[in-house]
Amino acid sequence: MIGESWVTTTVDKLEEWGRNNSFWPLPFGTACCAIEFMSVVSSHYDMARFGYEVVRFSPRQSDVMIVAGTITDKMAPTLKRIYDQMPDPKWVVSMGACACSGGFYRAYHVMQGIDEIVPVDVYVPGCPPTPEGLMYGILQLKEKIKRDSKRRLKEKRAHGDDSGSAAA
Amino acid sequence: MPTATIPAPPLLDSLPEGSVEVVEGLDQPTWIVRRDALAQVARQLRDDPETQFDLLLDLCGVDYPDRDERFEAVYHLYSLPRAARLRLKVPVLEDDPVLPSLIDVWTAADWFEREAWDMFGLRFEGHPNLRRILTHEAFQGHPLRKDYDPARRWILTEDKIYKPNPQPTGSESVDDMFERMTINIGPSHPAMHGTFRVVATLDGEVIVASEVEIGYLHRCFEKMAETHTWQQVIPYTDRLNYCSSFINNVAYCRTVEKLMGIEAPPRAVWAQMILSEFSRIMDHCVCNGSTLVDTGALTNFWYMFQPREEIYGLLEACCGARLTVSACRIGGLLEDLPPDFEARCRHLLETVPEFIDDVDKVVTKNRIWLDRSVGVAAISAEEAVDHGWTGPCLRASGVDYDVRRAYPYDLYGEVDFEVPVFQGGDVFDRYRMRMEEIHQSLSIIRQLLDRGMPDGPYIVDDPHVALPPKEDAYNQMEAMIYHFKLIMDGIQVPPGELYHMVEGANGELGFYVISDGSGKPYRIKVRPPCFPIMASFSHLMQGGTISDAIATLGGLNIIAGELER
Amino acid sequence: MPHSDTPEPYRYTLAERLYLPLLGGMWVTLRHFVGNLLGRRTSYTIEYPEERRAYSHRFRGHHILTSRPDGSLRCVACFLCATACPAECIHIEAGEHPDVNVEKYPVVYDIDMLRCVFCGYCVDACPEEAIIMSNNYDMAFFNRASSVVTKEELQKPFTYDQARLGYRPRYPEEEEQRARARRELQAGRVDLVGEARRRQEAAAAGPESSKSAAASS
């Protein structure tokens, strides 16, 4: 017999599959890393092979923010605002040393890592990371989302069983 | 290198006694000017037919806490008709750091003065808009003063963000047929290249007033340079103009080498020239590619980005990184050239033009692109000079000034190349200029390769400058000691100050360095070529539409890392 | 003022007025499109992660701490790398080594990978060839804590094999190649342009060889 939980978990799986294979990245590119990000979307590396080519500059239409470049204190409120404007579920990839930790700019105007204001899912080191490095990071994010959704599914299933038994 | 001519004495005679003191600088004549006489001196220097200093290259502050007159404003001038250089130094007191504003003399002074205010707290009387420019609104203090802690940060909250509301000034009759509207573009907007903010007031579709806000990528290069050794500054210079970081490396190393009185060996110079020209090609590819993509010609972005990937291959083989190369050292190169260097270069010479030609065929004569670019944001030669422009943008306006030609450094005097000049001064001519320069750069590289790679060392053989060969450092006591000393204390640069420039990808890239003899730079000021260009962006937008503004910004090749340092 | 105050914009030719050059542009894009579709022209895309761009042996990637034959670290905790590092991302704590000839060894040797800018200054500074770099760029971390790699991880990087070494002070194989190239060049035996052309032709010949050539060039 097909229960309610079977339907919802299948829908969840489908949703996860779709989500994983079509990130819509929002490139928050400011500096050197943005140039390497451009390399990732141009023909030599071509992120479209993973289904991630729909680069959206509007936060409302994207689900992965790729912060590429130094974030200064002046930029920080903008970054926060754009992150807040993104609809859930959303992820953040921090690309390069500056975005991850401030890099070698231990300076009066540079944010020491964007995790001061937004949660980061994947940190990609490098200054700037090679395009492969960024792609590796994004693929790691994909794995992470898979893992998370599996865990969620498991919890849901357990929860569904509980509620079923309680009803019986 | 032709040295600047000393300006004629009559000019000095006409000034009040003691207002100008002439000193001979290491590189160019220097005048120490009392601040009361500054406005008069500046105006005369510009207008006197004997001097004609029409280009204000740079203005920066320097802080000497030990002196009676603590601050010094340093102006670098250039005379295009006479090919002369002059440095003006104006000392001011800490209690009264006030100078006359020179906006009336050189429009280029506008943003430079704001920067000096922001960084040092020098007040320029008569400046219409003396606000902070690089740091944010909540910032306290002046970070480049020596007593400012390099790591002291201030947090900007959203309620403090500056909200400009530009209004048309003067008597320009603006017909109020349409409703006025103020729109904000950026800082996170794809056409603003991530880091600029433009607030424009529109009358219908036409921009009647605008304000440009920068500083979103101010990474404190100059402060960081003061806290690191001379050698450690090189990775920071990479990140100034990150589209052509190699040129930055070369410019910085040349400046320090000049100050130390050493010369890089011929093999290093030869390789640095080739790689600089390749970097210039990359920079132009990025600029034209992104201009075209901003105006909707996406295909060209891909055509333009492929040669870059190929050139990255060469750079990576030389130094191990694609973009931020850190490939130069003071006195030469990081490593010897790879064995297949020449073959790789030859290969690139054959493959790069294919892509450029493709783009040429697709857009250069394409009327859709012509309509978007011809006559858009046109600037005359006179205005461009007044705004302090250099490089391809200035040459597109019809002024024949190229550092490689005017001051043939390295081997530029020995290779044959043209300096293309166009007269339109618009987006199209700036685009055409870059396409033409790519071909010139290829020709320079070809000639250099034909000359053959010079034999010999790739870095000076001086244990006080270059690290000894690893083999020696492992096995010989003396080399080991030099090695330790160089790493622990850094290179010892003799006291002095110097301005040296190379032709960067978007104009004269100058480094003004001051050494006090300690192991660290006392002050490094970059003369960023795109800073004055960006300062005139508001002027260029005037009277155009937003779509014109987007096309203009792409064509100016503003690189935020260099603009805001 | 000696400079002109009126710009003279470009004048359209008749053909441009008539939009004729558009046809040429369309021919270019069509040629690329059909060429790529039929696979006659080489595609520039590399299929990461299955296929990788061939980086040189100078690539500055993940660091490696080298070991002596007995398995202990070569590092003598002299702090030169930490001093030379512009990002100050190397943290060393020195300890007394039981062997008096060695004197010191690092009790703690951490590199904060997220601070590191991969400039290679640590490799230049090392007087013992104790720190070198690998060709490995596949790095990603899920949190800041895991990004600080310890000496054990640096000693046994997951890609430690000869083929994937990166920036390091000596390149004996390159020295040899360079000497050979110079000899051949002097003897007039090598034709660089012809070689480049041959490589290009080889690239056009087959998709297998083409990809590697495109990646290496």
Short mmCIF file of N, CA and C in Angstrom, two decimals, chain C residues 113-165:
data_model
loop_
_atom_site.label_atom_id
_atom_site.label_comp_id
_atom_site.label_asym_id
_atom_site.label_seq_id
_atom_site.Cartn_x
_atom_site.Cartn_y
_atom_site.Cartn_z
N MET C 113 45.11 27.02 5.80
CA MET C 113 44.95 26.99 4.35
C MET C 113 44.08 28.13 3.85
N LEU C 114 43.20 28.62 4.70
CA LEU C 114 42.31 29.69 4.23
C LEU C 114 43.02 31.04 4.25
N ARG C 115 44.05 31.18 5.05
CA ARG C 115 44.82 32.42 5.03
C ARG C 115 45.84 32.40 3.91
N CYS C 116 46.34 31.23 3.63
CA CYS C 116 47.46 31.08 2.69
C CYS C 116 47.10 31.66 1.33
N VAL C 117 48.07 32.40 0.75
CA VAL C 117 47.83 32.94 -0.58
C VAL C 117 48.65 32.22 -1.66
N PHE C 118 49.29 31.13 -1.27
CA PHE C 118 50.01 30.28 -2.22
C PHE C 118 51.01 31.09 -3.06
N CYS C 119 51.80 31.90 -2.36
CA CYS C 119 52.78 32.71 -3.07
C CYS C 119 54.11 31.98 -3.20
N GLY C 120 54.30 30.92 -2.43
CA GLY C 120 55.53 30.15 -2.55
C GLY C 120 56.71 30.72 -1.78
N TYR C 121 56.49 31.75 -0.98
CA TYR C 121 57.60 32.35 -0.25
C TYR C 121 58.17 31.40 0.80
N CYS C 122 57.33 30.53 1.36
CA CYS C 122 57.82 29.59 2.36
C CYS C 122 58.80 28.62 1.73
N VAL C 123 58.49 28.22 0.49
CA VAL C 123 59.38 27.28 -0.19
C VAL C 123 60.72 27.95 -0.49
N ASP C 124 60.64 29.21 -0.91
CA ASP C 124 61.87 29.96 -1.18
C ASP C 124 62.71 30.11 0.08
N ALA C 125 62.01 30.29 1.20
CA ALA C 125 62.73 30.63 2.43
C ALA C 125 63.37 29.42 3.07
N CYS C 126 62.83 28.25 2.83
CA CYS C 126 63.27 27.07 3.58
C CYS C 126 64.72 26.71 3.26
N PRO C 127 65.57 26.64 4.26
CA PRO C 127 66.97 26.27 4.00
C PRO C 127 67.21 24.77 4.01
N GLU C 128 66.17 23.98 4.19
CA GLU C 128 66.34 22.54 4.33
C GLU C 128 65.55 21.75 3.30
N GLU C 129 64.89 22.46 2.41
CA GLU C 129 63.95 21.82 1.48
C GLU C 129 62.94 20.97 2.24
N ALA C 130 62.50 21.50 3.35
CA ALA C 130 61.57 20.75 4.19
C ALA C 130 60.13 21.02 3.79
N ILE C 131 59.87 22.17 3.18
CA ILE C 131 58.51 22.44 2.74
C ILE C 131 58.54 22.68 1.23
N ILE C 132 57.71 21.93 0.54
CA ILE C 132 57.57 22.11 -0.90
C ILE C 132 56.08 22.14 -1.20
N MET C 133 55.74 22.37 -2.43
CA MET C 133 54.33 22.44 -2.76
C MET C 133 53.97 21.35 -3.74
N SER C 134 52.71 20.94 -3.70
CA SER C 134 52.27 19.89 -4.60
C SER C 134 51.46 20.51 -5.73
N ASN C 135 51.07 19.67 -6.61
CA ASN C 135 50.27 20.09 -7.75
C ASN C 135 48.80 20.03 -7.43
N ASN C 136 48.48 19.88 -6.16
CA ASN C 136 47.10 19.57 -5.81
C ASN C 136 46.32 20.83 -5.52
N TYR C 137 45.23 21.00 -6.22
CA TYR C 137 44.40 22.18 -6.00
C TYR C 137 42.99 21.79 -5.55
N ASP C 138 42.72 20.51 -5.44
CA ASP C 138 41.39 20.07 -5.02
C ASP C 138 41.27 20.20 -3.52
N MET C 139 40.88 21.37 -3.09
CA MET C 139 40.77 21.57 -1.65
C MET C 139 39.44 22.25 -1.40
N ALA C 140 38.76 21.82 -0.39
CA ALA C 140 37.56 22.54 0.05
C ALA C 140 37.33 22.13 1.49
N PHE C 141 36.84 23.07 2.27
CA PHE C 141 36.62 22.78 3.68
C PHE C 141 35.19 23.15 4.03
N PHE C 142 34.66 22.44 5.01
CA PHE C 142 33.30 22.75 5.42
C PHE C 142 33.26 23.67 6.62
N ASN C 143 34.38 23.82 7.31
CA ASN C 143 34.40 24.79 8.40
C ASN C 143 35.81 25.32 8.60
N ARG C 144 35.89 26.41 9.32
CA ARG C 144 37.17 27.09 9.48
C ARG C 144 38.16 26.23 10.27
N ALA C 145 37.64 25.46 11.24
CA ALA C 145 38.55 24.69 12.09
C ALA C 145 39.30 23.64 11.27
N SER C 146 38.61 23.02 10.33
CA SER C 146 39.27 21.94 9.58
C SER C 146 40.26 22.49 8.57
N SER C 147 40.27 23.78 8.38
CA SER C 147 41.17 24.34 7.37
C SER C 147 42.60 24.49 7.89
N VAL C 148 42.76 24.40 9.20
CA VAL C 148 44.12 24.47 9.74
C VAL C 148 44.71 23.08 9.66
N VAL C 149 45.62 22.88 8.74
CA VAL C 149 46.16 21.53 8.55
C VAL C 149 47.40 21.36 9.41
N THR C 150 47.49 20.22 10.03
CA THR C 150 48.58 19.94 10.96
C THR C 150 49.75 19.30 10.24
N LYS C 151 50.83 19.10 10.98
CA LYS C 151 52.03 18.57 10.31
C LYS C 151 51.82 17.14 9.83
N GLU C 152 50.98 16.38 10.53
CA GLU C 152 50.74 15.01 10.07
C GLU C 152 50.06 15.03 8.69
N GLU C 153 49.08 15.91 8.55
CA GLU C 153 48.40 15.99 7.26
C GLU C 153 49.32 16.54 6.17
N LEU C 154 50.18 17.46 6.57
CA LEU C 154 51.08 18.04 5.58
C LEU C 154 52.15 17.05 5.16
N GLN C 155 52.49 16.16 6.10
CA GLN C 155 53.53 15.19 5.79
C GLN C 155 53.00 14.11 4.85
N LYS C 156 51.76 13.75 5.05
CA LYS C 156 51.18 12.72 4.18
C LYS C 156 50.04 13.29 3.38
N PRO C 157 50.35 14.14 2.43
CA PRO C 157 49.26 14.67 1.63
C PRO C 157 48.70 13.56 0.75
N PHE C 158 47.45 13.70 0.45
CA PHE C 158 46.80 12.58 -0.24
C PHE C 158 47.26 12.42 -1.67
N THR C 159 48.09 13.32 -2.15
CA THR C 159 48.53 13.15 -3.54
C THR C 159 50.03 13.14 -3.61
N TYR C 160 50.66 12.57 -2.62
CA TYR C 160 52.11 12.63 -2.65
C TYR C 160 52.66 11.59 -3.60
N ASP C 161 52.82 11.96 -4.82
CA ASP C 161 53.57 11.11 -5.72
C ASP C 161 54.39 12.03 -6.61
N GLN C 162 55.43 11.48 -7.19
CA GLN C 162 56.39 12.28 -7.92
C GLN C 162 55.73 13.11 -9.02
N ALA C 163 54.70 12.55 -9.62
CA ALA C 163 54.09 13.22 -10.76
C ALA C 163 53.32 14.46 -10.36
N ARG C 164 52.93 14.52 -9.11
CA ARG C 164 52.10 15.67 -8.74
C ARG C 164 52.81 16.62 -7.80
N LEU C 165 54.10 16.66 -7.88
CA LEU C 165 54.82 17.66 -7.10
C LEU C 165 54.69 19.01 -7.78
#
